[in-house]
Amino acid sequence: MTMILHGTSISPFVRKIMLALNYKGIRYELQPLNPYLEKELAHKRHPMGKIPVLEHDKLTIIDSTVIAHYLDDVYPIPPLYPGNAQQRAQIRWLESYAATRVTSLIGGVLFYQKVLRQKMQGKSCDQEAVNQCLTHHLPDVLHYLNQQIPSQGYISDHFSMAEISLWSVFRNGWMSGLRLQPHYPQLHAYLQRIELEPWIANLIAEEDHQLQDFYCEPMILPHPSSS
């Protein structure tokens, strides 16, 4: 039975599951669901009206992390959480950090203000909120990640949910105009390595075709020492 994924691909949480499915070579059907515009339907799918929601074999699985573990349980190869216990712990932590702190800033401030409000809805952007994010909050997050990720390769010996989770939300940042060079070179190089994976490159090409009119001009990040 073909899996059905409910959500919209501009959500980093939906993109995360799309990439996990693609990585495992699992066929699925994306059913568009915008929780902002289709609130009633979203609540029918998810008790909190959120996305993504995955349907498979008469089961409904909610929450992107729960879905990712379900995929590993049902289709264990290739694993989304590879490596030894220490590596898997680090993968899970970075997945959690991406879903919480990183998404709250990149998704909740930059992408919401510059892409959803300004570009897609034609509303005014709260530039003060954007500036506060760029100068006072985001630099600490970027500095931390710049130290956590390896200078070469991935978090474990293989591609993992850490790469998928972090890249998925930073993709929204890129659409918002966020650029990491020259202040965060290790994090920038890490994300560039991820984009060389063929299933990532294919998604980028699809998004560029569909969404490029909504992309923002690059923003200049302040030097970390000035934050």
C-alpha positions as a LaTeX table, in Angstrom:
\begin{tabular}{lrrr}
\hline
Residue & $x$ (\AA) & $y$ (\AA) & $z$ (\AA) \\
\hline
Met1 & 0.00 & 0.00 & 0.00 \\
Thr2 & 1.35 & 3.42 & $-1.00$ \\
Met3 & 1.94 & 5.70 & 1.95 \\
Ile4 & 0.02 & 8.97 & 2.04 \\
Leu5 & 1.77 & 12.00 & 3.51 \\
His6 & $-0.47$ & 14.92 & 4.44 \\
Gly7 & 1.09 & 18.36 & 4.57 \\
Thr8 & 2.76 & 21.11 & 2.60 \\
Ser9 & 6.34 & 20.80 & 1.42 \\
Ile10 & 7.36 & 24.27 & 2.64 \\
Ser11 & 7.00 & 23.00 & 6.20 \\
Pro12 & 10.41 & 21.83 & 7.44 \\
Phe13 & 8.67 & 19.00 & 9.31 \\
Val14 & 6.93 & 17.76 & 6.17 \\
Arg15 & 10.09 & 18.22 & 4.12 \\
Lys16 & 11.92 & 16.17 & 6.74 \\
Ile17 & 9.60 & 13.20 & 6.20 \\
Met18 & 9.63 & 13.61 & 2.42 \\
Leu19 & 13.41 & 13.33 & 2.51 \\
Ala20 & 13.30 & 10.37 & 4.90 \\
Leu21 & 10.93 & 8.54 & 2.54 \\
Asn22 & 13.08 & 9.41 & $-0.46$ \\
Tyr23 & 16.24 & 8.28 & 1.34 \\
Lys24 & 14.67 & 4.91 & 2.05 \\
Gly25 & 13.27 & 4.62 & $-1.47$ \\
Ile26 & 9.68 & 4.39 & $-0.22$ \\
Arg27 & 6.93 & 5.38 & $-2.60$ \\
Tyr28 & 4.41 & 7.83 & $-1.21$ \\
Glu29 & 1.71 & 10.24 & $-2.26$ \\
Leu30 & 1.78 & 13.82 & $-0.99$ \\
Gln31 & $-1.70$ & 15.09 & $-0.18$ \\
Pro32 & $-1.56$ & 18.89 & 0.17 \\
Leu33 & $-2.78$ & 20.09 & 3.54 \\
Asn34 & $-2.25$ & 23.64 & 4.75 \\
Pro35 & $-3.12$ & 23.82 & 8.48 \\
Tyr36 & $-3.51$ & 27.61 & 8.28 \\
Leu37 & $-6.07$ & 27.52 & 5.47 \\
Glu38 & $-7.68$ & 24.14 & 6.17 \\
Lys39 & $-7.93$ & 24.17 & 9.94 \\
Glu40 & $-10.96$ & 21.89 & 10.21 \\
Leu41 & $-9.43$ & 19.23 & 7.96 \\
Ala42 & $-6.09$ & 19.52 & 9.73 \\
His43 & $-7.75$ & 18.85 & 13.09 \\
Lys44 & $-9.45$ & 15.79 & 11.63 \\
Arg45 & $-6.02$ & 14.44 & 10.70 \\
His46 & $-4.14$ & 15.56 & 13.83 \\
Pro47 & $-5.62$ & 16.38 & 17.27 \\
Met48 & $-3.57$ & 19.60 & 17.37 \\
Gly49 & $-4.11$ & 20.46 & 13.71 \\
Lys50 & $-0.46$ & 20.05 & 12.80 \\
Ile51 & 1.48 & 18.47 & 9.93 \\
Pro52 & 2.86 & 16.07 & 8.83 \\
Val53 & 0.45 & 13.14 & 9.11 \\
Leu54 & 1.31 & 9.78 & 7.56 \\
Glu55 & $-1.22$ & 7.13 & 6.59 \\
His56 & $-0.02$ & 3.55 & 6.08 \\
Asp57 & $-1.77$ & 0.19 & 6.32 \\
Lys58 & $-4.86$ & 1.72 & 7.96 \\
Leu59 & $-2.66$ & 3.42 & 10.54 \\
Thr60 & $-2.40$ & 7.16 & 11.06 \\
Ile61 & 0.98 & 8.28 & 12.41 \\
Ile62 & 1.51 & 11.86 & 13.59 \\
Asp63 & 4.53 & 13.97 & 14.58 \\
Ser64 & 7.58 & 14.00 & 12.34 \\
Thr65 & 9.87 & 12.31 & 14.87 \\
Val66 & 7.34 & 9.56 & 15.59 \\
Ile67 & 6.92 & 9.07 & 11.84 \\
Ala68 & 10.69 & 8.83 & 11.35 \\
His69 & 11.00 & 6.12 & 14.01 \\
Tyr70 & 8.03 & 4.30 & 12.50 \\
Leu71 & 9.74 & 4.31 & 9.11 \\
Asp72 & 12.88 & 2.85 & 10.67 \\
Asp73 & 10.82 & 0.15 & 12.39 \\
Val74 & 8.97 & $-0.85$ & 9.21 \\
Tyr75 & 11.80 & $-0.28$ & 6.71 \\
Pro76 & 15.02 & $-0.54$ & 8.74 \\
Ile77 & 17.45 & $-0.26$ & 5.81 \\
Pro78 & 18.94 & 2.23 & 5.30 \\
Pro79 & 18.56 & 3.41 & 8.90 \\
Leu80 & 17.71 & 7.00 & 9.79 \\
Tyr81 & 19.46 & 6.58 & 13.15 \\
Pro82 & 22.69 & 4.70 & 12.31 \\
Gly83 & 25.88 & 4.22 & 14.29 \\
Asn84 & 26.65 & 3.27 & 17.87 \\
Ala85 & 24.72 & 4.38 & 20.96 \\
Gln86 & 26.67 & 7.64 & 21.28 \\
Gln87 & 26.16 & 8.56 & 17.64 \\
Arg88 & 22.46 & 7.77 & 17.77 \\
Ala89 & 22.10 & 9.90 & 20.89 \\
Gln90 & 23.75 & 12.83 & 19.08 \\
Ile91 & 21.53 & 12.30 & 16.03 \\
Arg92 & 18.40 & 12.35 & 18.20 \\
Trp93 & 19.57 & 15.43 & 20.06 \\
Leu94 & 20.26 & 17.40 & 16.88 \\
Glu95 & 16.90 & 16.29 & 15.48 \\
Ser96 & 15.23 & 17.60 & 18.64 \\
Tyr97 & 17.26 & 20.84 & 18.61 \\
Ala98 & 16.38 & 21.42 & 14.96 \\
Ala99 & 12.67 & 20.87 & 15.69 \\
Thr100 & 12.62 & 23.24 & 18.66 \\
Arg101 & 15.17 & 26.04 & 19.01 \\
Val102 & 16.32 & 26.24 & 15.39 \\
Thr103 & 12.80 & 26.07 & 13.96 \\
Ser104 & 11.45 & 28.63 & 16.43 \\
Leu105 & 13.90 & 31.20 & 15.04 \\
Ile106 & 14.30 & 30.28 & 11.38 \\
Gly107 & 10.73 & 29.09 & 10.83 \\
Gly108 & 8.87 & 31.10 & 13.44 \\
Val109 & 10.56 & 34.43 & 12.75 \\
Leu110 & 12.55 & 34.64 & 9.51 \\
Phe111 & 10.45 & 32.40 & 7.28 \\
Tyr112 & 7.15 & 33.50 & 8.79 \\
Gln113 & 7.89 & 37.22 & 8.46 \\
Lys114 & 9.80 & 37.35 & 5.19 \\
Val115 & 8.24 & 34.55 & 3.14 \\
Leu116 & 4.78 & 33.69 & 4.52 \\
Arg117 & 3.72 & 37.22 & 5.45 \\
Gln118 & 5.64 & 39.45 & 3.06 \\
Lys119 & 6.03 & 37.32 & $-0.06$ \\
Met120 & 3.03 & 34.99 & 0.02 \\
Gln121 & 0.41 & 37.10 & 1.80 \\
Gly122 & 1.54 & 40.58 & 0.73 \\
Lys123 & 1.56 & 41.82 & 4.34 \\
Ser124 & 4.13 & 43.95 & 6.09 \\
Cys125 & 7.20 & 42.26 & 7.52 \\
Asp126 & 8.02 & 42.92 & 11.18 \\
Gln127 & 11.57 & 44.03 & 10.47 \\
Glu128 & 12.29 & 44.63 & 14.14 \\
Ala129 & 11.50 & 40.98 & 14.94 \\
Val130 & 13.75 & 39.90 & 12.05 \\
Asn131 & 16.60 & 42.14 & 13.26 \\
Gln132 & 16.26 & 40.89 & 16.84 \\
Cys133 & 16.43 & 37.33 & 15.58 \\
Leu134 & 19.50 & 37.97 & 13.42 \\
Thr135 & 21.47 & 39.97 & 15.98 \\
His136 & 20.48 & 38.62 & 19.41 \\
His137 & 19.10 & 35.09 & 19.13 \\
Leu138 & 20.24 & 33.26 & 16.00 \\
Pro139 & 24.03 & 33.83 & 16.36 \\
Asp140 & 24.21 & 31.70 & 19.53 \\
Val141 & 22.37 & 28.88 & 17.76 \\
Leu142 & 24.60 & 29.07 & 14.70 \\
His143 & 27.75 & 29.22 & 16.82 \\
Tyr144 & 26.64 & 26.14 & 18.77 \\
Leu145 & 25.86 & 24.16 & 15.62 \\
Asn146 & 29.09 & 25.31 & 13.99 \\
Gln147 & 30.91 & 23.59 & 16.87 \\
Gln148 & 28.74 & 20.47 & 16.95 \\
Ile149 & 28.90 & 19.33 & 13.36 \\
Pro150 & 31.99 & 17.60 & 11.91 \\
Ser151 & 34.49 & 19.26 & 9.61 \\
Gln152 & 34.03 & 16.36 & 7.19 \\
Gly153 & 31.32 & 13.79 & 6.64 \\
Tyr154 & 28.20 & 13.49 & 8.76 \\
Ile155 & 27.27 & 13.13 & 12.44 \\
Ser156 & 27.72 & 9.36 & 12.29 \\
Asp157 & 29.53 & 7.31 & 9.67 \\
His158 & 26.44 & 7.50 & 7.47 \\
Phe159 & 23.75 & 9.95 & 6.42 \\
Ser160 & 21.14 & 10.26 & 9.16 \\
Met161 & 18.11 & 12.05 & 10.54 \\
Ala162 & 20.45 & 14.71 & 11.96 \\
Glu163 & 21.35 & 15.80 & 8.43 \\
Ile164 & 17.75 & 15.59 & 7.24 \\
Ser165 & 16.37 & 17.55 & 10.20 \\
Leu166 & 18.94 & 20.33 & 10.18 \\
Trp167 & 18.96 & 20.79 & 6.43 \\
Ser168 & 15.15 & 20.83 & 6.27 \\
Val169 & 14.87 & 23.85 & 8.54 \\
Phe170 & 17.93 & 25.65 & 7.13 \\
Arg171 & 16.33 & 25.30 & 3.71 \\
Asn172 & 13.55 & 27.56 & 5.01 \\
Gly173 & 16.22 & 29.91 & 6.24 \\
Trp174 & 17.86 & 29.97 & 2.81 \\
Met175 & 14.49 & 30.80 & 1.22 \\
Ser176 & 14.24 & 33.68 & 3.71 \\
Gly177 & 17.63 & 35.02 & 2.63 \\
Leu178 & 19.75 & 33.54 & 5.42 \\
Arg179 & 23.37 & 32.99 & 4.38 \\
Leu180 & 25.99 & 31.55 & 6.72 \\
Gln181 & 29.21 & 32.58 & 5.01 \\
Pro182 & 31.69 & 33.87 & 6.07 \\
His183 & 31.04 & 33.64 & 9.81 \\
Tyr184 & 29.92 & 29.99 & 10.09 \\
Pro185 & 32.05 & 28.16 & 7.51 \\
Gln186 & 31.87 & 24.70 & 9.07 \\
Leu187 & 28.08 & 24.73 & 9.28 \\
His188 & 27.86 & 26.15 & 5.76 \\
Ala189 & 30.13 & 23.39 & 4.39 \\
Tyr190 & 28.12 & 20.73 & 6.24 \\
Leu191 & 24.85 & 21.90 & 4.68 \\
Gln192 & 26.53 & 22.08 & 1.27 \\
Arg193 & 27.65 & 18.44 & 1.61 \\
Ile194 & 24.08 & 17.42 & 2.37 \\
Glu195 & 22.85 & 19.15 & $-0.79$ \\
Leu196 & 25.10 & 16.92 & $-2.89$ \\
Glu197 & 22.99 & 13.88 & $-1.99$ \\
Pro198 & 20.87 & 13.08 & $-5.07$ \\
Trp199 & 17.49 & 12.93 & $-3.28$ \\
Ile200 & 18.24 & 16.32 & $-1.70$ \\
Ala201 & 19.29 & 17.82 & $-5.03$ \\
Asn202 & 16.08 & 16.54 & $-6.66$ \\
Leu203 & 13.95 & 18.22 & $-3.99$ \\
Ile204 & 15.86 & 21.48 & $-4.38$ \\
Ala205 & 15.18 & 21.44 & $-8.13$ \\
Glu206 & 11.46 & 20.86 & $-7.51$ \\
Glu207 & 11.25 & 23.63 & $-4.92$ \\
Asp208 & 13.19 & 26.07 & $-7.10$ \\
His209 & 10.73 & 25.43 & $-9.93$ \\
Gln210 & 7.66 & 25.92 & $-7.76$ \\
Leu211 & 8.72 & 28.50 & $-5.17$ \\
Gln212 & 11.51 & 30.67 & $-6.56$ \\
Asp213 & 9.19 & 33.70 & $-6.85$ \\
Phe214 & 8.91 & 33.67 & $-3.06$ \\
Tyr215 & 12.64 & 33.53 & $-2.31$ \\
Cys216 & 14.12 & 36.55 & $-0.53$ \\
Glu217 & 17.26 & 38.53 & $-1.20$ \\
Pro218 & 20.30 & 37.37 & 0.82 \\
Met219 & 20.60 & 38.92 & 4.27 \\
Ile220 & 23.93 & 39.95 & 5.74 \\
Leu221 & 24.49 & 38.29 & 9.10 \\
Pro222 & 26.32 & 40.38 & 11.68 \\
His223 & 29.69 & 39.16 & 12.88 \\
Pro224 & 29.17 & 36.80 & 15.86 \\
Ser225 & 31.24 & 39.01 & 18.17 \\
Ser226 & 28.83 & 41.92 & 17.58 \\
Ser227 & 25.79 & 39.95 & 18.77 \\
\hline
\end{tabular}
